[in-house]
Coordinates of C-alpha atoms (C1' of nucleotides) in Angstrom, one line a residue:
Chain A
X165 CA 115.9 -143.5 -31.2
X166 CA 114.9 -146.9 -30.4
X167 CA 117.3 -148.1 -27.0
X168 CA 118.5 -151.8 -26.5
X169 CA 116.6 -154.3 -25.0
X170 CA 117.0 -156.5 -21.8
X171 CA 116.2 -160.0 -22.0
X172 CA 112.6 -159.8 -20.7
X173 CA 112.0 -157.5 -22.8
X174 CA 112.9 -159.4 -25.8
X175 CA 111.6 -162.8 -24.7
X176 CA 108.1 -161.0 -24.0
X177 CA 108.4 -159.6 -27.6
X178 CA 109.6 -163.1 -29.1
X179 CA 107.6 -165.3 -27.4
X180 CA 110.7 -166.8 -26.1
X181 CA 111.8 -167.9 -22.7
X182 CA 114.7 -166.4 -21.4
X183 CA 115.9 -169.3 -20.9
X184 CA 116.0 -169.8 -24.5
X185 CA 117.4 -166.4 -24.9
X186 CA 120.8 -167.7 -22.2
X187 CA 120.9 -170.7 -24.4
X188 CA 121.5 -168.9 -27.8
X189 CA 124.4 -166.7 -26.0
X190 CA 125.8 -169.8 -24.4
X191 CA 126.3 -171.5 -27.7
X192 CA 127.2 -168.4 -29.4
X193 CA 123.9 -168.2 -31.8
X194 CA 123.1 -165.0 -30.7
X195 CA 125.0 -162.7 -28.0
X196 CA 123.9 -159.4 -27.4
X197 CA 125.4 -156.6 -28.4
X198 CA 126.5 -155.5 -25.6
X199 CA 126.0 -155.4 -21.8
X200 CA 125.7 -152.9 -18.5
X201 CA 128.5 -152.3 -16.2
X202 CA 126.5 -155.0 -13.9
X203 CA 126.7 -158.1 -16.9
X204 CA 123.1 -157.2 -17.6
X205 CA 122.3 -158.8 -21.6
X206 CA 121.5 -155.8 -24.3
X207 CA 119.8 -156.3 -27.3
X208 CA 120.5 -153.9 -29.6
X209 CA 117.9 -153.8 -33.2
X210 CA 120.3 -155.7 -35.3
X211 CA 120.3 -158.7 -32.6
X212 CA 116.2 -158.7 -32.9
X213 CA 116.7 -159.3 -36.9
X214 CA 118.8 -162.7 -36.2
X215 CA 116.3 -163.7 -33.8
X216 CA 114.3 -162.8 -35.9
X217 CA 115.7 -165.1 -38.3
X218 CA 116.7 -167.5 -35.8
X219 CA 113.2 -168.5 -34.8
X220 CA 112.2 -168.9 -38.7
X221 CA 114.5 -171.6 -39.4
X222 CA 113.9 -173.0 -35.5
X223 CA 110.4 -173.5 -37.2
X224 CA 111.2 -175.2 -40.4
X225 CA 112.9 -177.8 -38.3
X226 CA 117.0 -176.8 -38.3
X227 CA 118.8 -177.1 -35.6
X228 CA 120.8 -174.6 -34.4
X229 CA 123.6 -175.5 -35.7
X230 CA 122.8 -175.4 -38.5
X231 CA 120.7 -172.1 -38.4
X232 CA 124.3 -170.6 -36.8
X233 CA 125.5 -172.5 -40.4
X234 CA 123.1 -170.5 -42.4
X235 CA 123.0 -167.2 -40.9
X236 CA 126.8 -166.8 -40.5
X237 CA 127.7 -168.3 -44.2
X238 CA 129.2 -165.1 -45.8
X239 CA 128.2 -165.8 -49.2
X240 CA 124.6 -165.4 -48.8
X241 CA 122.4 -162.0 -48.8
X242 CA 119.3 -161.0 -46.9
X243 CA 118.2 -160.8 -50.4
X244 CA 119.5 -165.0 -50.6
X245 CA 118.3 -165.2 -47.5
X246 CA 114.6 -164.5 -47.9
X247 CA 114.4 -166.3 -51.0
X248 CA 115.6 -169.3 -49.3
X249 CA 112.4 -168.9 -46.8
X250 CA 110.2 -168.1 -49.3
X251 CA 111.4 -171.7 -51.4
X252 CA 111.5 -173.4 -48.0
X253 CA 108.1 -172.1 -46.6
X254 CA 106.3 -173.4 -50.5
X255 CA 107.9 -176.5 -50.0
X256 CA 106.5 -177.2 -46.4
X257 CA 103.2 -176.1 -47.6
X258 CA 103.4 -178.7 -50.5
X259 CA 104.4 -181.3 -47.7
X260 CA 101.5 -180.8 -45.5
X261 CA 98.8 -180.4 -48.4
X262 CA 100.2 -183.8 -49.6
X263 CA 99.4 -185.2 -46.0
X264 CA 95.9 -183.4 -46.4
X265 CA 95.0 -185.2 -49.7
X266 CA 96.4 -188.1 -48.2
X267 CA 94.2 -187.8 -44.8
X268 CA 91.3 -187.3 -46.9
X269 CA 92.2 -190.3 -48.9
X270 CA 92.2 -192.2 -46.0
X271 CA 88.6 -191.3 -44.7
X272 CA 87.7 -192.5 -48.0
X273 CA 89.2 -195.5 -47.7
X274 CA 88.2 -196.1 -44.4
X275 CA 84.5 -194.8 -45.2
X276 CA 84.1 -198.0 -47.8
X277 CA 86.3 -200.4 -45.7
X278 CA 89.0 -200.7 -48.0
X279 CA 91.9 -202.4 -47.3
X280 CA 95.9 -200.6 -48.4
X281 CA 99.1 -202.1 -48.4
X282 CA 101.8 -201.4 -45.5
X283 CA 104.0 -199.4 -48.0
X284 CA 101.1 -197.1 -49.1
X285 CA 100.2 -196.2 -45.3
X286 CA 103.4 -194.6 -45.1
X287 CA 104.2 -193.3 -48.4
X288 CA 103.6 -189.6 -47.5
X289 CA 106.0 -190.0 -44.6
X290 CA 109.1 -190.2 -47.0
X291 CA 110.0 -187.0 -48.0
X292 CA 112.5 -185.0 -46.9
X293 CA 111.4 -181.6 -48.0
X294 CA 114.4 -180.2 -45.6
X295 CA 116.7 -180.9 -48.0
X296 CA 114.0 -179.6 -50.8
X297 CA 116.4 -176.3 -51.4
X298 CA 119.4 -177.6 -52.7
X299 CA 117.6 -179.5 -55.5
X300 CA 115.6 -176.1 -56.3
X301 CA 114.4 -175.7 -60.0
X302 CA 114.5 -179.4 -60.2
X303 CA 110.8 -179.9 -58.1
X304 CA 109.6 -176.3 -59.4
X305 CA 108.2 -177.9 -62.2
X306 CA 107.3 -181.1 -60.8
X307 CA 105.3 -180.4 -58.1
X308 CA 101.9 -179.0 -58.6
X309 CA 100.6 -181.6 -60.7
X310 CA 102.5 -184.4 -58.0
X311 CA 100.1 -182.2 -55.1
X312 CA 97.4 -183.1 -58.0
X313 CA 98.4 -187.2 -58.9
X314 CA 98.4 -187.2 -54.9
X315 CA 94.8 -186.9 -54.5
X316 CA 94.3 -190.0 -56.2
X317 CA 97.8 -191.7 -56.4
X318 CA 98.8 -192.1 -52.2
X319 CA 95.8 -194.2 -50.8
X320 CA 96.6 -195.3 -47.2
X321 CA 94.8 -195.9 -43.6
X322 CA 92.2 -197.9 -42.1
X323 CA 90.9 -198.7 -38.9
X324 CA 87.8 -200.4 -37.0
X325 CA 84.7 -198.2 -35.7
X326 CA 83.0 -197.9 -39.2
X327 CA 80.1 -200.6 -38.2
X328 CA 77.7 -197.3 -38.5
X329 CA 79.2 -195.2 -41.0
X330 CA 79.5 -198.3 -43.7
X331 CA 75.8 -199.3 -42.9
X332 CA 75.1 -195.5 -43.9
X333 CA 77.3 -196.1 -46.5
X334 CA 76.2 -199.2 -48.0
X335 CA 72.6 -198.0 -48.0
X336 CA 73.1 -195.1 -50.1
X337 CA 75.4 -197.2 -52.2
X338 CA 72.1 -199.3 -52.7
X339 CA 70.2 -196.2 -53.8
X340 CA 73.1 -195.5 -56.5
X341 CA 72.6 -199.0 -57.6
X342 CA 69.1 -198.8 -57.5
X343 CA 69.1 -195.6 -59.4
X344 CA 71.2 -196.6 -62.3
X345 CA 69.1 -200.0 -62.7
X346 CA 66.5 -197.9 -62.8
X347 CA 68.1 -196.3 -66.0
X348 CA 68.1 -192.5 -64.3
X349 CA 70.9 -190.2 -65.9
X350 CA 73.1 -189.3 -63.5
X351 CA 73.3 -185.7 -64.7
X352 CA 69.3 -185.6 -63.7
X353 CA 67.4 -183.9 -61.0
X354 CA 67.5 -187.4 -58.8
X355 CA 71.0 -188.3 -59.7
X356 CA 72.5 -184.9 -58.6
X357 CA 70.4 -185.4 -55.5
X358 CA 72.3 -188.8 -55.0
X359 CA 75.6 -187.0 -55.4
X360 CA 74.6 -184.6 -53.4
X361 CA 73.8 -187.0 -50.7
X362 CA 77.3 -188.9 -51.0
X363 CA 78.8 -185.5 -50.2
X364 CA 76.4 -184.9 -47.2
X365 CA 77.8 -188.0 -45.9
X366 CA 81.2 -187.4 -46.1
X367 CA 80.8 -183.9 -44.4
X368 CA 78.6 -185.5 -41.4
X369 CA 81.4 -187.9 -41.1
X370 CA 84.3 -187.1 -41.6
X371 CA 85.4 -183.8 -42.9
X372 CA 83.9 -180.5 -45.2
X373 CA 83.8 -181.8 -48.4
X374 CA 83.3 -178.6 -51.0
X375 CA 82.4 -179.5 -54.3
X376 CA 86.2 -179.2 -55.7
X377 CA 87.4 -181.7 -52.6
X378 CA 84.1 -183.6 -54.3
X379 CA 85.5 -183.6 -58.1
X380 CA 88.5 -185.1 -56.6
X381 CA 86.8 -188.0 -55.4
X382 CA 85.1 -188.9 -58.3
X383 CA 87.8 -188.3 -60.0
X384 CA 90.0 -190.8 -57.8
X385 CA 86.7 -193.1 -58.4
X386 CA 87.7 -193.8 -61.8
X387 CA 91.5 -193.5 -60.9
X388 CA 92.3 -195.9 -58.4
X389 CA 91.1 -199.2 -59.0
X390 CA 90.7 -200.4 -55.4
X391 CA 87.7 -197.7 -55.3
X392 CA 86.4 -198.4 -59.2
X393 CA 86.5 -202.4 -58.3
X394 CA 84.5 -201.2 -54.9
X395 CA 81.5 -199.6 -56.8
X396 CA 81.4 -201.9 -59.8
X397 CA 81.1 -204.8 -57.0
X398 CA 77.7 -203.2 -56.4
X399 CA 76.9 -202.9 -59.6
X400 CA 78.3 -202.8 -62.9
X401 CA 78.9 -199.2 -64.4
X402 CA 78.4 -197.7 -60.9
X403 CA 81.9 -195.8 -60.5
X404 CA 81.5 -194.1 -64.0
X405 CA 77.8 -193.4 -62.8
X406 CA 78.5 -192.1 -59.4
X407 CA 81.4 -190.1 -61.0
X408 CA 79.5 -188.7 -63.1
X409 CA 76.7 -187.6 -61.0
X410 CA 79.2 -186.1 -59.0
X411 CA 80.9 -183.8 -61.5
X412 CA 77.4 -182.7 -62.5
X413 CA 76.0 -182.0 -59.2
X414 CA 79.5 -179.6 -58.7
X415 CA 78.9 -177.9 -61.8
X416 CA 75.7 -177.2 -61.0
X417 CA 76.6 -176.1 -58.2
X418 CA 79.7 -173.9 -58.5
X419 CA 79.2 -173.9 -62.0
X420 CA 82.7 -174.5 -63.3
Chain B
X52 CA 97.6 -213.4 -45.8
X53 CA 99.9 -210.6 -44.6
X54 CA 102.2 -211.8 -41.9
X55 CA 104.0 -210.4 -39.5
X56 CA 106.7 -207.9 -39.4
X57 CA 110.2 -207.2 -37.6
X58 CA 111.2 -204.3 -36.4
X59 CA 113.7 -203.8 -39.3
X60 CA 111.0 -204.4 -42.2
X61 CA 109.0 -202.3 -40.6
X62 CA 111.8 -199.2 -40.2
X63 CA 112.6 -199.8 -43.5
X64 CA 108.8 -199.4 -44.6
X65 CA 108.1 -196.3 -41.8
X66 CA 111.4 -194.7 -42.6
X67 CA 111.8 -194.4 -38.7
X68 CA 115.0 -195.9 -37.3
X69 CA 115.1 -199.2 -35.4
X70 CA 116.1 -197.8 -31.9
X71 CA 113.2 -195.4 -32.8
X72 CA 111.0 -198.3 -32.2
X73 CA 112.7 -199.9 -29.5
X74 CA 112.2 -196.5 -27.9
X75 CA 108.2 -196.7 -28.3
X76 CA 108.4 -200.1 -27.2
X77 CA 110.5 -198.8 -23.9
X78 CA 107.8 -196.1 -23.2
X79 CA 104.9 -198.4 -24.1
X80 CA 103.9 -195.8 -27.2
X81 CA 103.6 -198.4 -29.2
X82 CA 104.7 -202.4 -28.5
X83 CA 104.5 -204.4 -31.1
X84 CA 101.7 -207.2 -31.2
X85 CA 103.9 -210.2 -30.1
X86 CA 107.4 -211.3 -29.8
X87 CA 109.3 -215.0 -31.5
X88 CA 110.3 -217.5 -28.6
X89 CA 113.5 -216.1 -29.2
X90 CA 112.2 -212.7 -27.9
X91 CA 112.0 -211.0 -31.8
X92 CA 109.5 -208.1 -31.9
X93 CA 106.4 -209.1 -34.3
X94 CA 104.6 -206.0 -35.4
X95 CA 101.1 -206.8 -36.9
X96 CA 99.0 -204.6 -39.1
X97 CA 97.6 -202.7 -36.5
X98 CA 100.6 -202.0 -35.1
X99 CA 101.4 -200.3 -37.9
X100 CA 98.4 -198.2 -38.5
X101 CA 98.9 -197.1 -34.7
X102 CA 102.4 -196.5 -36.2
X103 CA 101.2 -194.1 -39.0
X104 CA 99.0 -192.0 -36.5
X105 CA 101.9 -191.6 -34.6
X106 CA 104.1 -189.6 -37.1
X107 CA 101.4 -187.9 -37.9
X108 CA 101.3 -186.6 -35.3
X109 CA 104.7 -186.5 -34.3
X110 CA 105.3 -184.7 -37.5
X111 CA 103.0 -181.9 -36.4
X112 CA 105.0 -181.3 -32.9
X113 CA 103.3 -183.2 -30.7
X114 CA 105.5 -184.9 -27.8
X115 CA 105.4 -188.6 -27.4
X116 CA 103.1 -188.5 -24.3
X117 CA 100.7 -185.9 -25.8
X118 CA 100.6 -188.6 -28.7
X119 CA 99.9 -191.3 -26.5
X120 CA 97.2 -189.2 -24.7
X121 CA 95.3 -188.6 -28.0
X122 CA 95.9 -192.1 -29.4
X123 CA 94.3 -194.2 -26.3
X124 CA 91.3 -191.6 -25.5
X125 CA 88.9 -194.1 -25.7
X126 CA 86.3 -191.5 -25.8
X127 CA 87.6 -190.4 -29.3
X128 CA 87.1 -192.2 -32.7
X129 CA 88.9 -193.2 -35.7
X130 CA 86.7 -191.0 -37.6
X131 CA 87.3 -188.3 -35.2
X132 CA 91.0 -189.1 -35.1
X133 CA 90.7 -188.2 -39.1
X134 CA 88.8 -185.3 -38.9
X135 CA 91.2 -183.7 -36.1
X136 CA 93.7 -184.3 -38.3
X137 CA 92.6 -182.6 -41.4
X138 CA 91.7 -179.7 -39.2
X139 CA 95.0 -179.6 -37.6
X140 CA 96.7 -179.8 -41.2
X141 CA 94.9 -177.0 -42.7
X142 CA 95.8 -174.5 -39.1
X143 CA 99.3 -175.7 -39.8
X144 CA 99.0 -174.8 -43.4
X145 CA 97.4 -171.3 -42.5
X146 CA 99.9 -170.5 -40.3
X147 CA 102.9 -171.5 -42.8
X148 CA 100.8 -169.2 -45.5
X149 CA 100.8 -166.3 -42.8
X150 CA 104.8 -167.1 -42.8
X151 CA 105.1 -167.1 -46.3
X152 CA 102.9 -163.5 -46.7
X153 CA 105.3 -162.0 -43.7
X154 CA 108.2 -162.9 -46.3
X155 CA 106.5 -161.9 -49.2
X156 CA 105.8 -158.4 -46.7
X157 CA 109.4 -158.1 -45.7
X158 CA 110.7 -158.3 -49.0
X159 CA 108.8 -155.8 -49.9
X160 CA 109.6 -153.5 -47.1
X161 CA 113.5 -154.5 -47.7
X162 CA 113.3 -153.4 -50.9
X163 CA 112.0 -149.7 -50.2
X164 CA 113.7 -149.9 -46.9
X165 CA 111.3 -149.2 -44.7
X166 CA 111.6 -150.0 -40.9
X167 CA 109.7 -152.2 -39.0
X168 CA 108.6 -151.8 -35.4
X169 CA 110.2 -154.8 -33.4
X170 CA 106.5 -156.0 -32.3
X171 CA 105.9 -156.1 -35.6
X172 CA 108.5 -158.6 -36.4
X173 CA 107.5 -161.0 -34.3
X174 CA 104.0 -160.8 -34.6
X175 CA 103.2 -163.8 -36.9
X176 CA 105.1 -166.0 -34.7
X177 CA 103.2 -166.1 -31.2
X178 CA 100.2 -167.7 -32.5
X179 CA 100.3 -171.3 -30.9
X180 CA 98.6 -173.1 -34.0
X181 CA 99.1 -176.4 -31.6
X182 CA 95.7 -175.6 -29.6
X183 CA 93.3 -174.7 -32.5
X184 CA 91.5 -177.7 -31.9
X185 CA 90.2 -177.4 -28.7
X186 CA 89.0 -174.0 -30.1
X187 CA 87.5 -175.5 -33.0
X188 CA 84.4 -173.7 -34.4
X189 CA 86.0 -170.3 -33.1
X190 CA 88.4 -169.6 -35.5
X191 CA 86.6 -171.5 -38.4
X192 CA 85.5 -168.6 -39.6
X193 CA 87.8 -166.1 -38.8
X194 CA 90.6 -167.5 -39.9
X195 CA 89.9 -167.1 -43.6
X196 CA 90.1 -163.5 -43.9
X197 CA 92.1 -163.3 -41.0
X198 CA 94.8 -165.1 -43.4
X199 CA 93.7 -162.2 -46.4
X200 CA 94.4 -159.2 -43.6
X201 CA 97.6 -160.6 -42.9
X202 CA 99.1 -160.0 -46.5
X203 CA 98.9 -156.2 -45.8
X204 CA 98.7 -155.9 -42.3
X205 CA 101.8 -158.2 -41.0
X206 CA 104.8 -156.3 -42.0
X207 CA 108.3 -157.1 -40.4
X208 CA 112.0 -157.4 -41.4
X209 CA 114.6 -154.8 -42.4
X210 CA 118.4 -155.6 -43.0
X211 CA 121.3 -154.0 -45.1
X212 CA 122.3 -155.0 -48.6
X213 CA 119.7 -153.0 -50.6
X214 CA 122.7 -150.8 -51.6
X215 CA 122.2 -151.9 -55.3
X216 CA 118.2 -153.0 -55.0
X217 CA 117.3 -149.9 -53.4
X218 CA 119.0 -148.2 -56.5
X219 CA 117.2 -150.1 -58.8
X220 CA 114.1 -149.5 -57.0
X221 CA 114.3 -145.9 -57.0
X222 CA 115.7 -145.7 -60.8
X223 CA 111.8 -147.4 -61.0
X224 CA 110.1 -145.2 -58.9
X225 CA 111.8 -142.3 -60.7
X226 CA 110.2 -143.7 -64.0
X227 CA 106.7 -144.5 -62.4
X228 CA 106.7 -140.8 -60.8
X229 CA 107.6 -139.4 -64.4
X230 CA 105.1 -141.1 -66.2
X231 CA 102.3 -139.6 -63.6
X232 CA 103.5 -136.2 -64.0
X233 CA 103.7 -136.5 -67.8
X234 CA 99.7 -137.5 -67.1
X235 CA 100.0 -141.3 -68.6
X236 CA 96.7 -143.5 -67.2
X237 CA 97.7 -145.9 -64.9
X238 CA 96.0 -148.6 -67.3
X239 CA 97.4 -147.4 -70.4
X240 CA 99.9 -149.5 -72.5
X241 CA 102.8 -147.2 -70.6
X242 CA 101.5 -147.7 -67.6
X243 CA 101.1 -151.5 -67.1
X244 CA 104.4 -151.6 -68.9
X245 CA 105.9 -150.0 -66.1
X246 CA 103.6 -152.2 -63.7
X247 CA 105.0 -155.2 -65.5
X248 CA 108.6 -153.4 -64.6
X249 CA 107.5 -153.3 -61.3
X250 CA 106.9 -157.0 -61.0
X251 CA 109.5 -158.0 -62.5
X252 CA 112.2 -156.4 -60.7
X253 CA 111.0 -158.1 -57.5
X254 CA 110.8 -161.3 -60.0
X255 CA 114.5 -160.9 -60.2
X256 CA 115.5 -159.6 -56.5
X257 CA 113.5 -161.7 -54.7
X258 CA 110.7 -164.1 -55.4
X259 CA 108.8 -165.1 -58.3
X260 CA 105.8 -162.7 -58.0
X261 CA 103.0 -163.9 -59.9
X262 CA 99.7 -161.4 -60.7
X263 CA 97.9 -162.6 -57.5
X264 CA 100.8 -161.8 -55.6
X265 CA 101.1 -158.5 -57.2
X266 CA 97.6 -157.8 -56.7
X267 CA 98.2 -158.5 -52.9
X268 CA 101.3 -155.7 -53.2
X269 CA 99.0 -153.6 -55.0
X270 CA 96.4 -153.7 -52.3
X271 CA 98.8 -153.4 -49.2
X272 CA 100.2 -150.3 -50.8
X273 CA 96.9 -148.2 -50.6
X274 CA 96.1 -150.2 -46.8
X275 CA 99.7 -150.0 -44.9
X276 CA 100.1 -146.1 -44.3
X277 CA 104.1 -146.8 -44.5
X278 CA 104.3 -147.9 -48.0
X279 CA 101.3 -145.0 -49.1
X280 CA 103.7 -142.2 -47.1
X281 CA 106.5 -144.1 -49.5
X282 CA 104.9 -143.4 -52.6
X283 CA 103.2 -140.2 -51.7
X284 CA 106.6 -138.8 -50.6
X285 CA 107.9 -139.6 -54.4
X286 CA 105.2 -138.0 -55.6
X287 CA 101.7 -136.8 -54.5
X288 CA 99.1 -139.8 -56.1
X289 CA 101.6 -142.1 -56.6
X290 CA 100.6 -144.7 -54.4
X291 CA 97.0 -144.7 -56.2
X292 CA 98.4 -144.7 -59.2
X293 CA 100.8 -147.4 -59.1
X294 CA 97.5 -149.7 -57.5
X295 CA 96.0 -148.8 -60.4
X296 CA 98.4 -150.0 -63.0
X297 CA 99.3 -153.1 -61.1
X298 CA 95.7 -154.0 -61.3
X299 CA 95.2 -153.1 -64.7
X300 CA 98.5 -155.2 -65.6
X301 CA 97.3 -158.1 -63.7
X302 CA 93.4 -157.9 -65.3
X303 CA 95.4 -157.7 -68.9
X304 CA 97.3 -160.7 -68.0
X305 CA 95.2 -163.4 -65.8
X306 CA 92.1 -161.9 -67.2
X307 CA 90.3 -161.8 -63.7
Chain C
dC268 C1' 116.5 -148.6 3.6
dT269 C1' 113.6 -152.1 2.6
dG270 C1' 110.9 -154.6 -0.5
dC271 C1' 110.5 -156.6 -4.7
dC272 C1' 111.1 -157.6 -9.4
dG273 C1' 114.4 -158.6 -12.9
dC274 C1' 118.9 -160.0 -13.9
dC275 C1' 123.0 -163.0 -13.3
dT276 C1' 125.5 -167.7 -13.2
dC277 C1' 125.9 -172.5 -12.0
dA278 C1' 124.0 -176.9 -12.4
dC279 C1' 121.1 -180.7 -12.7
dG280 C1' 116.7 -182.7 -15.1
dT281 C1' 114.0 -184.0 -19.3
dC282 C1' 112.7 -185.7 -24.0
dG283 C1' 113.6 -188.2 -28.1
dC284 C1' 116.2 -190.4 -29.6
dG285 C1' 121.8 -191.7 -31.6
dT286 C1' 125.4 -194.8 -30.9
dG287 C1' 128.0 -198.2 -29.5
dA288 C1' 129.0 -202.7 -26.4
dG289 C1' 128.3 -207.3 -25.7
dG290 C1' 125.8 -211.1 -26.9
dG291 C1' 121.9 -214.4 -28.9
dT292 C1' 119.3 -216.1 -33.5
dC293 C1' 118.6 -217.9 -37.9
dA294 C1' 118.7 -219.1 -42.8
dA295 C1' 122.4 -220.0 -46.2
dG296 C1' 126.4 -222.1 -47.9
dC297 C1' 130.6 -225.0 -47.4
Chain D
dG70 C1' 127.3 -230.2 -38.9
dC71 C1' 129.5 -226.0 -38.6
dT72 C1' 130.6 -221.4 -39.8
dT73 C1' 129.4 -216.9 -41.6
dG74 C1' 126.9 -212.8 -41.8
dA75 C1' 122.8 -210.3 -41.4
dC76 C1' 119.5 -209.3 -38.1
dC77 C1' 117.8 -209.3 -33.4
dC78 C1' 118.2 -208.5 -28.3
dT79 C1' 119.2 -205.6 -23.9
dC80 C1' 121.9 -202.3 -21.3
dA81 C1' 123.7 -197.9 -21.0
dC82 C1' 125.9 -193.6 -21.9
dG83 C1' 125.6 -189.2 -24.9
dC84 C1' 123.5 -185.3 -27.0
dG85 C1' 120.6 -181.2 -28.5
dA86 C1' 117.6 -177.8 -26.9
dC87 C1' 116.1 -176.2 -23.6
dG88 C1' 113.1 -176.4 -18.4
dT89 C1' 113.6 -175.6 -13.7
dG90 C1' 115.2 -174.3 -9.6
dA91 C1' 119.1 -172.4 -6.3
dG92 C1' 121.6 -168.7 -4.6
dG93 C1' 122.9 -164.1 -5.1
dC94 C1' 123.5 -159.1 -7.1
dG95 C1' 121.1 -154.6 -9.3
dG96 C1' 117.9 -151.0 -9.4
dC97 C1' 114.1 -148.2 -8.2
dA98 C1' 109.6 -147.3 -5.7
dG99 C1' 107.8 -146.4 -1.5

DNA sequence: CTGCCGCCTCACGTCGCGTGAGGGTCAAGC
DNA sequence: GCTTGACCCTCACGCGACGTGAGGCGGCAG
């Protein structure tokens, strides 16, 4: 029911050159099933499934020789095959959540001025989650709670510029000092409205902190020394305060 | 305190190869801060921040002159720099979820062997998550349930190989269909059993399918007309019935 | 039969490096 | 003081995955 395809036709469906299209037949990734009398490239349905496929891996980052590795290896099924994107796609995800936590470490880091070592910069960059399928069950396990330790484990960036935000900074840092001198609880009315604050800050400068991006900061606070030593600079007792005015402005908030 | 570093300590510390950074150096991407008498590169620490925000980028396909053009826009800031980033992370993050769903989708449709338009195939691949930035507030709320829709509206993929599967699947179905004849509730013991059975057959062909994914199955099969017609060709009320006990499996299970 | 669009095959250009070739540098050990 | 070996330098060619014409045939609409 469904006729072959010319190459237009299948780069405008593909959102592929035809160019690209040449290429794949040249190296023998993909030829067409057949062709007209004239030499004129047919793609029949079964061709549109390996492009399918084709463009998948492309986007994982294989090249395509290896994709021509993958696809033409006898000894796995579509079945194999899907499962293997699935795995591959999760792991990806992981990666680029990892460099999320670790970007939001960073504006942290750069929002009180401090300083990381040349080795933690890069950290995230290590990874090869390419290879992440061969090593399969072995990482299954492993690496929701390593997405979790990342949020407060990889520290990394700095940079100039943050003359203004570290006054704005530093001024509501006086206010948390002030605060717990003052002896206010930091589960009270004023102390949630400081918390509340700290995450205003964050969102006008750098990114949209919700209250569970929030709970991850405090909890880093009290995690990573660099940032404890920070606040108890200030004052002494102030990352245990802060932390916990944060984790009782969330729960009041999203009550959880 | 920190000294300099050569280009070999700081490939080791990047992961990056040396001609990797003789390459920046050529194209004036990055050049390192100063050079020995003897003509040794000398990367300082700014070097390598400017270094991190490369691969960052680089990691997120952007060519080298692109790169360059975002990294010395004068008009942008660090801060920005950050929050462009996290933005860009979580569009490359939704579009990689979107992937993952059309293979979660196609497994399904494998598995009852339903065809797929070849539009439909290719639909989750057009979008050119590069540009989101520039569109920035436009998708920010779209994309959300934009990314829930595509769970049961991106369906794709069909290939041979469900010989045995399909058999499996329709020794299932046969079982499901029975037990609505016979008048079992959809959220009886029986029923979620069979829901369970459901799950974990594509547990074992395919994926691990977890209740929130089978709640995402569940819904699709009352939303996508192909898998209702599916269902309602095996027997009239099927497809509502078999929502129902997949919910009620999940409910008895994740208790949501 | 005349456009005109789409298809074909060379074939050279580009980007982001990889991979030597040929040679200088520098701290360590004999 | 001299050699050894690890590390550095600058060419310079090669490669993968196409981009980008050039020059020409096919097909069908007017």
């Amino acid at each position: 029911m469904s006729k072959d395809l010319s190459v237009g036709q299948v780069a405008a469906i593909a959102k592929v050159t035809v160019r690209t299209l040449h290429h794949y037949d040249e190296i023998g990734l993909l030829s067409p099933g057949g062709r007209t009398p004239a030499g004129y490239r047919r793609y029949r349905d079964t061709d549109l499934d390996r492009l399918q496929q084709i463009l998948f891996y492309r986007e994982l980052g294989f090249s395509l020789e290896e994709i021509a590795a993958i696809l033409d290896d006898g000894t796995v099924s579509p079945t194999e095959h899907l499962r293997r994107q699935h795995e591959l796609l999760h792991a990806r995800i992981s990666h680029l959540q990892e460099l999320a936590a670790a970007v939001e470490h960073a504006m942290e880091a750069s929002m009180m001025g401090i300083q990381l070592t040349p080795e933690e910069k890069f950290e995230v960059f290590g990874r090869d989650y390419q290879e992440s399928w061969e090593t399969e069950a072995e990482q299954q396990y492993g690496e929701s709670d390593a997405w979790q330790q990342s949020r407060r484990r990889t520290g990394r960036y700095t940079k100039a510029d943050w003359a203004r935000i570290k006054a704005e900074g530093d001024a509501l840092n006086g206010r948390y000092a002030a605060a717990l001198t003052a002896g206010i609880a930091p589960d009270s009315a004023e102390g949630m409205a400081l918390a509340e604050a700290h995450r205003q800050q964050i969102t006008d400068a750098y990114y949209d902190c919700g209250y569970a991006i929030h709970r991850g900061l405090a909890e880093m606070y009290l995690a990573d020394e660099r940032f404890t030593a920070t606040y108890e600079r200030i004052a002494p007792g102030l990352a245990h305060w802060l932390h916990a005015a944060i984790i009782a402005n969330a729960e009041a908030h999203d009550g959880s």
